[in-house]
Each structure stands twice: as C-alpha cells, then as structure tokens.
C-alpha cells in the first residue's frame, strides 16, 4: 500500500494533525524539506507504532540543529550503542536514586514547601505562578543531578533557568526552521539561532562545573546523585574500549534532564493552577478529599495517592487535557516495516501524535472537556486508562516519567491543601488559551492564593 499523502505545508497547530487524520487517515505522510514524515494519529495507530513495533522506531532523527547542539551525545538525541548504554544507565540510576522512596521524595517535598512559602508571601494578591513553579521544578532536577539545591537568588542558577527558557522558545521559531533548512549558511550568520546554541552550551557548562566539583570530592562508596553514579560507572568501565561513559556524555545527559524535565512539568503545573482557579467546585472536592483522608498530617507521599482516587483522577485529567507537548518527540524508522498494511520506509521520521491519543473520542467520553470522571468508575474508584500516554511508550518512553508524576503529585497536593486558588478580583474566569512552542503553555495569567484553614 502507498501511504495517503498530504501536501499541507505546516503542522504547527494542535488541531492540524487532527485535520490531516480526518482527510488522510490515522497513518499519513508528508514531506518537510528532505524529510519523509509519517504522522500517527489516535490510540490504535500510535500503539501499533510505539509499542507493537517499538524496536523499529527506536531512533531519533538527527537534524542539523540537533547535531550542532548535542553532537549525538546524551540520552534524548543519541542513537545506537551510545543511546543504549546511556539510556540503560539512566533507567538503573533513577531507580537507585530512590525515586518514589522517602529519600528522594523528601527533597521534592522540601522544594514543594519552598514553593508554598513563596505563594504565602504574595498575601492573597494577584501574581503569575509560572516563574516560581519553573524555578522549583528546575531545583528538583538540581537535587537529582548534583545532590543539592540552589538558592532562588543564586546568579548561576538564575542563568540556568534563563538558558533553559531561551533554548525551548527557539524550537518554535522561524530561525529554527531556517537553521534546519540551511545549516551551512545559518551557522555563519548572527541571530537567535546563535543565542539558542549559546544557551544550550550554558546548560552543559553548568553541568561541567558540577562534574569538576564531584571529581574533586569523589564519593564512590556512597554515591548520592546522578553525577556520583556516573563517575563510578566511568571508573568501572575505563578499560572497556566499547564504553561510551565519558564526561561529554555525562554533561549532555544532565542537560537532557534539565531540558526535558523542567519545561513540561512546569507547563503542566501552571495549567493545573489555572484550571483549579477556574473550577472552584473541583478544587474544593480535591481539598475536601485530602482533608478527610489525611487531616492535619503535614504531607502526603506519592505512594499514598491510591487513598485519594478523586485527587488522582483530577491530576491525570489535567495532564491529559493540558498535554504539555505539541505532538511528542519524533522517532526515526530503523528498518522497513509494515504498519496496518502500509509500508513505513527505513529512514522515515515518525511523529506519534500523543495529543490525538489523549483526545481520541474512542477512548474518552468527552475528550474536549475537562472531566475527572474520565478516570473514575461509577463507584468513584480510580481507573487506569490504556490511552493515557503523555509520556510516550515503547523503547523511548520518557525516562523521567516516574519523577514527573511524583513531582506533580507532591506540588499539587501541597499547594491545594494550603491555598484556595482564585482569579483576581473582577475576573470571572481566566483565559485558557495556550501559547504554542516546543511545549504548550497556558497564556500568561495571574491568580490569588488565599490561605485555607486546615480542619483537624
């Protein structure tokens, strides 16, 4: 079979791939410059691609800008032997760091408390929650990678947050498209692409400084963070000619953690604050459930989420309805493969439209509505859904999925136990329009955080 073709020049709007799917089917192709692009839409097509043919779609496309910024290092944009080693190490190390256990979760809880204190300092006055949320999420990544937090006033930390923001904004700009199309010209010209490359180097340099400090104070016997474990792995494999464990890959792995882990979680939490301020009934139900189950206990751990079916459903519905990516990161086909009868040629770039999965009408009763009942049965029990795939699936499923879920749960429950979130006075409802970039954020808004009186 020949894939249905689209001559549409753009797929930059969240609804665009949906329109393509309606006209050309859930597996369709188009050409973007020299790239043969295959778009998978809806749960069934994405499942067939990412899960049923996971190994065939295991690579990432290495475009000119990706090559210039990562040199095929790290986890997110590496392939082959390098990716296999770095990915395996990342998975194992995340487990060793105790994500979900009290050790690591206590650091997340500490950062959530710092965010609560910032909200309290606003004294009920309108404020924009995005930057403080982003700083807190970034600080959690610092704790994982480096073993310690930075002060929100630390200049190097502020430069890091700024660099992450610059790098991510560039991915949705016309200069990014120009660089990918004309790299041999653009690399010699000034412009935002040079600023973005400089910002990405700032993130890597930040990591390299911490690597130097860790090397000066080696802790092989009791590794405490990602760098400790990686340096130990380098030492173990130093005589292995096939080892890809080196400081360049380590620095890029840390940069990957910051780029992939900061913006998406920040976007989701910012959307959560907006949705709760706009729906006081749901917000009050969440607070009531937490209060009835945990009373005056100071914190709720992620492993206790099953005791809060409604709250858990609300969190999942926020992530579903306000999916933080436009599509999902692209894959590249490593071999010819047939998908639902269509030939997907080796080298094709695969865009799994995860947004379409989260809005698939065959799996969600009211996909366009914000409705926590999507994750509840008639008895009010929480229900897992196969079509809940915001973190992807298969060989390239998000390495930080468990971390992101733990962060979201801790930040969300801590804030909603402490405050009632409302629109500013005179504003009936906050706008839920999105700003489209590499990730999808709510448009800038302000809320008021009013202290709640916790009943025993």
Short mmCIF file of C-alpha atoms in Angstrom, two decimals:
data_model
loop_
_atom_site.label_atom_id
_atom_site.label_comp_id
_atom_site.label_asym_id
_atom_site.label_seq_id
_atom_site.Cartn_x
_atom_site.Cartn_y
_atom_site.Cartn_z
CA UNK A 1 0.00 0.00 0.00
CA UNK A 2 1.05 3.60 -0.56
CA UNK A 3 0.56 5.91 2.36
CA UNK A 4 -2.08 8.64 1.94
CA UNK A 5 -0.18 11.84 1.15
CA UNK A 6 -0.71 15.35 2.48
CA UNK A 7 0.66 18.40 0.72
CA UNK A 8 -0.08 20.55 3.74
CA UNK A 9 2.95 22.80 4.41
CA UNK A 10 2.55 23.06 8.16
CA UNK A 11 1.64 21.07 11.24
CA UNK A 12 2.29 23.72 13.85
CA UNK A 13 -1.17 23.98 15.36
CA UNK A 14 -2.52 21.38 17.82
CA UNK A 15 -5.58 20.76 15.62
CA UNK A 16 -3.65 20.47 12.36
CA UNK A 17 -2.73 16.81 12.69
CA UNK A 18 -6.35 16.07 13.59
CA UNK A 19 -7.48 17.64 10.33
CA UNK A 20 -4.86 15.62 8.43
CA UNK A 21 -6.08 12.44 10.11
CA UNK A 22 -9.70 13.16 9.14
CA UNK A 23 -8.75 13.70 5.50
CA UNK A 24 -5.95 11.19 5.01
CA UNK A 25 -6.38 8.62 7.80
CA UNK A 26 -4.62 7.85 11.06
CA UNK A 27 -1.38 6.96 9.25
CA UNK A 28 -0.43 9.58 6.70
CA UNK A 29 2.73 11.09 5.27
CA UNK A 30 4.02 14.43 4.08
CA UNK A 31 7.33 15.92 3.06
CA UNK A 32 9.10 18.52 5.19
CA UNK A 33 12.07 19.61 3.10
CA UNK A 34 14.22 16.46 2.68
CA UNK A 35 12.37 14.56 5.41
CA UNK A 36 9.70 11.95 4.71
CA UNK A 37 7.39 12.42 7.70
CA UNK A 38 4.86 9.86 8.88
CA UNK A 39 2.19 11.06 11.31
CA UNK A 40 0.49 8.51 13.55
CA UNK A 41 -2.82 9.73 14.98
CA UNK A 42 -5.16 8.17 17.52
CA UNK A 43 -4.53 5.49 20.10
CA UNK A 44 -4.59 2.47 17.78
CA UNK A 45 -2.04 3.83 15.27
CA UNK A 46 0.28 5.17 17.98
CA UNK A 47 0.09 1.89 19.91
CA UNK A 48 0.95 -0.09 16.78
CA UNK A 49 3.92 2.17 16.12
CA UNK A 50 5.42 2.78 19.54
CA UNK A 51 4.52 -0.46 21.31
CA UNK A 52 3.93 -3.19 18.73
CA UNK A 53 6.91 -2.03 16.61
CA UNK A 54 8.94 -0.44 19.39
CA UNK A 55 12.39 -1.52 18.17
CA UNK A 56 11.72 -0.44 14.57
CA UNK A 57 11.03 3.11 15.77
CA UNK A 58 13.81 3.32 18.37
CA UNK A 59 15.99 6.00 16.74
CA UNK A 60 15.76 9.79 16.84
CA UNK A 61 16.20 11.85 13.66
CA UNK A 62 19.48 13.80 13.90
CA UNK A 63 18.73 17.12 12.21
CA UNK A 64 21.37 19.84 11.65
CA UNK A 65 20.41 21.80 14.77
CA UNK A 66 20.24 18.66 16.92
CA UNK A 67 23.70 17.68 15.66
CA UNK A 68 25.12 21.15 16.32
CA UNK A 69 23.70 21.30 19.85
CA UNK A 70 24.19 17.73 21.10
CA UNK A 71 26.85 16.11 18.89
CA UNK A 72 24.81 12.87 19.19
CA UNK A 73 25.59 12.70 22.91
CA UNK A 74 23.43 12.08 25.95
CA UNK A 75 20.13 10.21 26.04
CA UNK A 76 17.39 12.14 24.25
CA UNK A 77 19.00 12.59 20.82
CA UNK A 78 21.64 9.86 20.71
CA UNK A 79 21.19 6.62 18.79
CA UNK A 80 22.66 3.14 18.54
CA UNK A 81 25.27 1.93 21.02
CA UNK A 82 25.63 5.34 22.70
CA UNK A 83 21.89 5.60 23.32
CA UNK A 84 21.61 2.02 24.54
CA UNK A 85 24.35 2.49 27.17
CA UNK A 86 23.28 5.97 28.29
CA UNK A 87 19.61 5.01 28.43
CA UNK A 88 20.28 1.81 30.38
CA UNK A 89 22.43 3.71 32.85
CA UNK A 90 19.77 6.40 33.23
CA UNK A 91 17.00 3.90 33.97
CA UNK A 92 19.07 1.98 36.52
CA UNK A 93 20.37 5.13 38.20
CA UNK A 94 16.93 6.68 38.54
CA UNK A 95 15.87 3.56 40.43
CA UNK A 96 18.97 3.67 42.62
CA UNK A 97 18.36 7.29 43.48
CA UNK A 98 15.19 6.11 45.15
CA UNK A 99 12.53 7.94 43.17
CA UNK A 100 9.25 7.28 44.94
CA UNK A 101 11.04 6.33 48.14
CA UNK A 102 11.34 8.63 51.10
CA UNK A 103 14.94 9.61 50.36
CA UNK A 104 14.34 11.33 47.02
CA UNK A 105 10.75 12.27 47.67
CA UNK A 106 11.81 14.18 50.77
CA UNK A 107 13.82 16.51 48.50
CA UNK A 108 10.78 17.01 46.28
CA UNK A 109 8.67 17.72 49.37
CA UNK A 110 11.26 20.23 50.54
CA UNK A 111 11.06 22.09 47.23
CA UNK A 112 7.25 21.95 47.32
CA UNK A 113 7.36 23.58 50.75
CA UNK A 114 9.59 26.36 49.40
CA UNK A 115 7.00 26.99 46.68
CA UNK A 116 4.24 27.09 49.30
CA UNK A 117 6.23 29.72 51.17
CA UNK A 118 6.54 31.81 48.01
CA UNK A 119 2.77 31.60 47.42
CA UNK A 120 2.21 32.64 51.05
CA UNK A 121 4.42 35.71 50.59
CA UNK A 122 2.01 37.04 47.95
CA UNK A 123 -0.52 37.56 50.80
CA UNK A 124 -3.51 36.89 48.57
CA UNK A 125 -2.50 39.44 45.93
CA UNK A 126 -2.53 38.56 42.20
CA UNK A 127 0.69 37.01 40.85
CA UNK A 128 1.93 34.98 37.90
CA UNK A 129 2.86 31.48 39.16
CA UNK A 130 4.91 30.34 36.14
CA UNK A 131 8.41 31.52 37.05
CA UNK A 132 8.34 30.37 40.70
CA UNK A 133 6.99 26.98 39.57
CA UNK A 134 9.69 26.67 36.91
CA UNK A 135 12.41 27.53 39.42
CA UNK A 136 11.11 24.92 41.86
CA UNK A 137 10.94 22.18 39.21
CA UNK A 138 14.43 23.09 37.97
CA UNK A 139 15.69 22.93 41.55
CA UNK A 140 14.39 19.35 41.85
CA UNK A 141 16.47 18.39 38.79
CA UNK A 142 19.48 20.01 40.50
CA UNK A 143 18.92 17.83 43.57
CA UNK A 144 18.81 14.69 41.42
CA UNK A 145 21.79 15.56 39.24
CA UNK A 146 24.02 17.36 41.74
CA UNK A 147 22.77 16.27 45.15
CA UNK A 148 21.87 19.76 46.34
CA UNK A 149 19.53 22.70 45.75
CA UNK A 150 20.46 26.24 44.74
CA UNK A 151 19.08 29.40 46.26
CA UNK A 152 16.50 31.08 44.05
CA UNK A 153 18.74 34.14 44.20
CA UNK A 154 21.88 32.29 43.09
CA UNK A 155 23.04 34.02 39.89
CA UNK A 156 24.35 30.84 38.25
CA UNK A 157 21.03 29.12 38.96
CA UNK A 158 19.08 32.05 37.52
CA UNK A 159 21.28 31.92 34.40
CA UNK A 160 20.49 28.22 34.10
CA UNK A 161 16.72 28.84 34.28
CA UNK A 162 17.05 31.64 31.70
CA UNK A 163 19.11 29.43 29.36
CA UNK A 164 16.52 26.63 29.51
CA UNK A 165 13.76 29.10 28.63
CA UNK A 166 15.73 30.55 25.68
CA UNK A 167 16.57 27.11 24.28
CA UNK A 168 12.97 25.91 24.41
CA UNK A 169 11.46 29.07 22.90
CA UNK A 170 13.85 28.84 19.96
CA UNK A 171 12.48 25.46 18.93
CA UNK A 172 9.22 27.04 17.73
CA UNK A 173 10.77 29.99 15.88
CA UNK A 174 11.26 30.62 12.16
CA UNK A 175 15.02 30.77 12.75
CA UNK A 176 14.92 27.15 13.90
CA UNK A 177 13.25 26.18 10.61
CA UNK A 178 15.81 28.22 8.65
CA UNK A 179 18.70 26.56 10.50
CA UNK A 180 17.34 23.09 9.77
CA UNK A 181 16.86 24.01 6.11
CA UNK A 182 20.09 25.93 5.50
CA UNK A 183 22.58 24.90 8.20
CA UNK A 184 25.72 25.63 6.18
CA UNK A 185 24.61 29.24 5.75
CA UNK A 186 22.94 29.85 9.11
CA UNK A 187 25.89 28.66 11.20
CA UNK A 188 27.91 31.59 9.85
CA UNK A 189 25.20 34.22 10.43
CA UNK A 190 24.26 36.03 13.65
CA UNK A 191 20.75 35.71 15.03
CA UNK A 192 18.55 33.92 17.57
CA UNK A 193 19.97 30.54 16.50
CA UNK A 194 23.36 31.57 17.85
CA UNK A 195 21.71 32.74 21.08
CA UNK A 196 19.95 29.37 21.40
CA UNK A 197 23.17 27.42 20.79
CA UNK A 198 24.88 29.60 23.39
CA UNK A 199 22.04 28.93 25.86
CA UNK A 200 22.37 25.17 25.35
CA UNK A 201 26.13 25.45 25.92
CA UNK A 202 25.40 27.38 29.15
CA UNK A 203 23.38 24.40 30.42
CA UNK A 204 26.17 21.96 29.51
CA UNK A 205 28.79 24.24 31.10
CA UNK A 206 26.71 24.41 34.28
CA UNK A 207 26.81 20.61 34.38
CA UNK A 208 30.56 20.52 33.71
CA UNK A 209 31.25 22.78 36.70
CA UNK A 210 29.38 20.38 38.96
CA UNK A 211 31.23 17.41 37.43
CA UNK A 212 34.56 19.04 38.31
CA UNK A 213 33.41 19.59 41.90
CA UNK A 214 32.27 15.97 42.17
CA UNK A 215 35.60 14.70 40.81
CA UNK A 216 37.43 16.70 43.47
CA UNK A 217 35.24 15.11 46.15
CA UNK A 218 34.68 11.61 44.81
CA UNK A 219 32.10 9.54 46.64
CA UNK A 220 32.30 6.05 45.12
CA UNK A 221 31.36 4.27 48.34
CA UNK A 222 28.12 6.17 48.94
CA UNK A 223 27.00 7.84 45.69
CA UNK A 224 24.32 10.44 46.36
CA UNK A 225 23.33 11.79 42.95
CA UNK A 226 23.41 11.22 39.19
CA UNK A 227 26.98 12.53 38.78
CA UNK A 228 28.30 10.32 41.60
CA UNK A 229 26.84 7.21 39.99
CA UNK A 230 28.06 8.18 36.53
CA UNK A 231 31.64 8.83 37.65
CA UNK A 232 31.63 5.46 39.37
CA UNK A 233 30.40 3.86 36.13
CA UNK A 234 33.19 5.63 34.20
CA UNK A 235 35.76 4.22 36.62
CA UNK A 236 34.35 0.69 36.32
CA UNK A 237 34.37 0.78 32.51
CA UNK A 238 37.59 2.75 31.94
CA UNK A 239 39.32 -0.26 30.32
CA UNK A 240 36.36 -1.16 28.11
CA UNK A 241 37.03 0.04 24.52
CA UNK A 242 33.28 -0.07 23.79
CA UNK A 243 32.34 2.17 26.71
CA UNK A 244 30.57 5.44 25.93
CA UNK A 245 30.73 6.57 29.56
CA UNK A 246 32.67 9.84 29.49
CA UNK A 247 32.34 13.41 30.74
CA UNK A 248 30.93 14.70 27.44
CA UNK A 249 28.06 12.24 27.55
CA UNK A 250 27.55 12.88 31.27
CA UNK A 251 27.27 16.65 30.74
CA UNK A 252 24.79 16.12 27.88
CA UNK A 253 22.74 13.63 29.93
CA UNK A 254 22.36 16.28 32.63
CA UNK A 255 21.42 18.91 30.03
CA UNK A 256 18.80 16.45 28.72
CA UNK A 257 17.36 16.12 32.23
CA UNK A 258 17.01 19.89 32.51
CA UNK A 259 15.56 20.45 29.03
CA UNK A 260 13.14 17.51 29.12
CA UNK A 261 12.23 17.65 32.79
CA UNK A 262 11.82 21.33 33.59
CA UNK A 263 9.57 22.83 30.95
CA UNK A 264 6.98 20.07 30.62
CA UNK A 265 6.38 19.67 34.34
CA UNK A 266 6.29 23.46 34.79
CA UNK A 267 3.75 23.78 31.97
CA UNK A 268 1.54 21.06 33.49
CA UNK A 269 1.63 22.56 36.98
CA UNK A 270 0.93 26.05 35.65
CA UNK A 271 -2.06 24.63 33.76
CA UNK A 272 -3.17 22.91 36.97
CA UNK A 273 -3.23 26.21 38.89
CA UNK A 274 -5.25 27.80 36.08
CA UNK A 275 -7.81 25.02 35.86
CA UNK A 276 -8.28 24.88 39.62
CA UNK A 277 -8.79 28.65 39.82
CA UNK A 278 -11.41 28.38 37.08
CA UNK A 279 -13.28 25.44 38.64
CA UNK A 280 -13.72 26.06 42.36
CA UNK A 281 -16.09 23.10 42.73
CA UNK A 282 -13.44 20.61 41.60
CA UNK A 283 -10.80 22.40 43.64
CA UNK A 284 -12.96 22.21 46.78
CA UNK A 285 -13.63 18.49 46.20
CA UNK A 286 -9.89 17.84 45.97
CA UNK A 287 -9.27 19.76 49.18
CA UNK A 288 -12.13 18.03 50.96
CA UNK A 289 -10.89 14.55 49.98
CA UNK A 290 -7.35 15.31 51.19
CA UNK A 291 -8.65 16.79 54.39
CA UNK A 292 -10.95 13.82 55.12
CA UNK A 293 -8.23 11.21 54.45
CA UNK A 294 -5.14 12.90 55.89
CA UNK A 295 -6.46 15.58 58.24
CA UNK A 296 -3.66 17.62 59.76
CA UNK A 297 -0.77 15.41 58.58
CA UNK A 298 1.88 17.75 57.14
CA UNK A 299 2.46 15.97 53.83
CA UNK A 300 1.14 13.23 51.55
CA UNK A 301 3.59 10.89 49.83
CA UNK A 302 3.20 9.75 46.24
CA UNK A 303 2.72 6.12 47.26
CA UNK A 304 -0.41 7.19 49.19
CA UNK A 305 -2.11 8.51 46.04
CA UNK A 306 -4.37 5.45 45.90
CA UNK A 307 -6.09 6.72 49.03
CA UNK A 308 -7.13 9.81 47.03
CA UNK A 309 -8.99 8.50 43.95
CA UNK A 310 -10.66 11.81 43.10
CA UNK A 311 -7.48 13.85 43.51
CA UNK A 312 -5.56 11.31 41.46
CA UNK A 313 -8.22 11.48 38.75
CA UNK A 314 -8.03 15.29 38.67
CA UNK A 315 -4.23 15.17 38.30
CA UNK A 316 -4.45 12.69 35.42
CA UNK A 317 -7.18 14.72 33.73
CA UNK A 318 -5.06 17.90 33.96
CA UNK A 319 -2.15 16.13 32.28
CA UNK A 320 -4.48 14.68 29.62
CA UNK A 321 -6.42 17.85 28.85
CA UNK A 322 -3.41 20.18 29.01
CA UNK A 323 -0.82 17.93 27.39
CA UNK A 324 2.49 19.80 27.55
CA UNK A 325 3.83 18.82 24.11
CA UNK A 326 2.54 19.65 20.66
CA UNK A 327 2.87 16.05 19.40
CA UNK A 328 5.52 14.05 21.18
CA UNK A 329 9.19 13.82 20.26
CA UNK A 330 9.85 12.37 16.79
CA UNK A 331 11.30 8.93 16.10
CA UNK A 332 13.11 7.58 13.06
CA UNK A 333 12.39 4.24 11.40
CA UNK A 334 15.47 1.99 11.51
CA UNK A 335 14.12 -0.60 9.07
CA UNK A 336 11.31 -1.09 6.57
CA UNK A 337 8.20 -2.06 8.48
CA UNK A 338 4.53 -2.56 7.64
CA UNK A 339 2.06 -0.74 9.85
CA UNK A 340 -1.62 -1.56 9.38
CA UNK A 341 -0.76 -2.68 5.83
CA UNK A 342 1.23 0.44 4.92
CA UNK A 343 4.96 0.34 4.24
CA UNK A 344 6.92 2.67 6.54
CA UNK A 345 10.31 3.01 4.83
CA UNK A 346 13.63 2.93 6.63
CA UNK A 347 14.74 6.48 7.46
CA UNK A 348 11.25 7.96 7.66
CA UNK A 349 10.67 10.43 10.50
CA UNK A 350 7.79 9.32 12.73
CA UNK A 351 5.64 11.82 14.57
CA UNK A 352 3.50 9.96 17.11
CA UNK A 353 0.69 12.43 17.80
CA UNK A 354 0.28 11.79 21.51
CA UNK A 355 -2.12 14.73 21.75
CA UNK A 356 -4.51 12.90 19.42
CA UNK A 357 -4.28 9.83 21.68
CA UNK A 358 -5.26 11.93 24.70
CA UNK A 359 -8.19 13.34 22.71
CA UNK A 360 -9.22 10.11 20.95
CA UNK A 361 -13.06 10.01 21.08
CA UNK A 362 -12.98 6.20 21.02
CA UNK A 363 -11.26 6.20 24.42
CA UNK A 364 -12.54 9.35 26.15
CA UNK A 365 -16.21 10.08 26.70
CA UNK A 366 -15.85 13.86 26.32
CA UNK A 367 -12.27 14.40 25.08
CA UNK A 368 -12.52 18.19 24.67
CA UNK A 369 -13.89 18.72 28.19
CA UNK A 370 -12.02 18.86 31.48
CA UNK A 371 -13.72 15.96 33.26
CA UNK A 372 -12.06 13.96 36.09
CA UNK A 373 -14.72 11.27 35.60
CA UNK A 374 -12.62 10.05 32.67
CA UNK A 375 -10.50 8.32 35.33
CA UNK A 376 -13.24 7.22 37.73
CA UNK A 377 -15.67 4.32 37.66
CA UNK A 378 -19.26 4.61 38.82
CA UNK A 379 -18.23 3.80 42.39
CA UNK A 380 -15.68 6.62 42.43
CA UNK A 381 -12.62 4.38 42.19
CA UNK A 382 -9.61 5.48 40.16
CA UNK A 383 -9.26 3.68 36.80
CA UNK A 384 -6.08 3.40 34.72
CA UNK A 385 -6.58 4.09 31.00
CA UNK A 386 -4.59 2.48 28.17
CA UNK A 387 -4.90 5.66 26.12
CA UNK A 388 -3.23 7.77 28.81
CA UNK A 389 0.16 8.06 27.08
CA UNK A 390 1.50 11.58 27.78
CA UNK A 391 4.97 10.16 28.44
CA UNK A 392 5.10 8.12 25.25
CA UNK A 393 5.59 4.38 25.07
CA UNK A 394 7.97 1.71 23.89
CA UNK A 395 11.77 1.90 23.74
CA UNK A 396 11.85 5.69 24.04
CA UNK A 397 9.25 6.12 26.78
CA UNK A 398 10.13 9.17 28.90
CA UNK A 399 12.98 8.34 31.28
CA UNK A 400 11.65 10.83 33.83
CA UNK A 401 8.03 9.63 33.87
CA UNK A 402 8.10 8.47 37.48
CA UNK A 403 9.92 11.59 38.61
CA UNK A 404 7.43 13.85 36.81
CA UNK A 405 4.44 12.05 38.35
CA UNK A 406 5.98 12.23 41.82
CA UNK A 407 6.77 15.93 41.42
CA UNK A 408 3.33 16.79 40.11
CA UNK A 409 1.55 14.91 42.88
CA UNK A 410 3.65 16.47 45.66
CA UNK A 411 3.47 20.04 44.36
CA UNK A 412 -0.22 19.84 43.51
CA UNK A 413 -1.38 18.34 46.81
CA UNK A 414 0.85 20.62 48.90
CA UNK A 415 -0.45 23.76 47.21
CA UNK A 416 -4.12 22.78 47.23
CA UNK A 417 -4.05 21.72 50.87
CA UNK A 418 -2.62 25.11 51.80
CA UNK A 419 -4.39 27.56 49.48
CA UNK A 420 -7.62 28.28 47.73
CA UNK A 421 -6.73 29.48 44.23
CA UNK A 422 -8.96 32.10 42.65
CA UNK A 423 -8.92 34.54 39.73
CA UNK A 424 -8.09 38.15 40.70
CA UNK A 425 -10.95 40.36 41.80
CA UNK A 426 -13.17 41.45 38.92
CA UNK A 427 -12.10 38.50 36.73
CA UNK A 428 -14.89 35.96 36.36
CA UNK A 429 -12.81 33.35 34.54
CA UNK A 430 -9.20 33.16 33.43
CA UNK A 431 -8.45 32.62 29.75
CA UNK A 432 -7.44 29.04 28.93
CA UNK A 433 -5.75 29.94 25.64
CA UNK A 434 -2.40 28.26 25.01
CA UNK A 435 0.94 29.54 23.79
CA UNK A 436 2.33 27.11 21.23
CA UNK A 437 6.05 26.39 21.19
CA UNK A 438 8.12 23.24 21.56
CA UNK A 439 5.89 22.75 24.58
CA UNK A 440 2.38 24.08 25.11
CA UNK A 441 1.91 26.57 27.95
CA UNK A 442 -1.14 28.46 29.14
CA UNK A 443 -1.00 32.12 28.18
CA UNK A 444 0.35 34.31 30.98
CA UNK A 445 -2.18 34.83 33.77
CA UNK A 446 -2.41 35.85 37.43
CA UNK A 447 -4.12 34.12 40.34
CA UNK A 448 -4.66 34.79 44.01
CA UNK A 449 -3.58 32.19 46.61
CA UNK A 450 -5.77 32.55 49.69
CA UNK A 451 -4.70 30.60 52.80
CA UNK A 452 -7.03 27.79 53.82
CA UNK A 453 -7.77 26.91 57.42
CA UNK A 454 -6.99 23.21 57.74
CA UNK A 455 -9.50 21.41 59.95
CA UNK A 456 -8.32 18.56 62.19
#
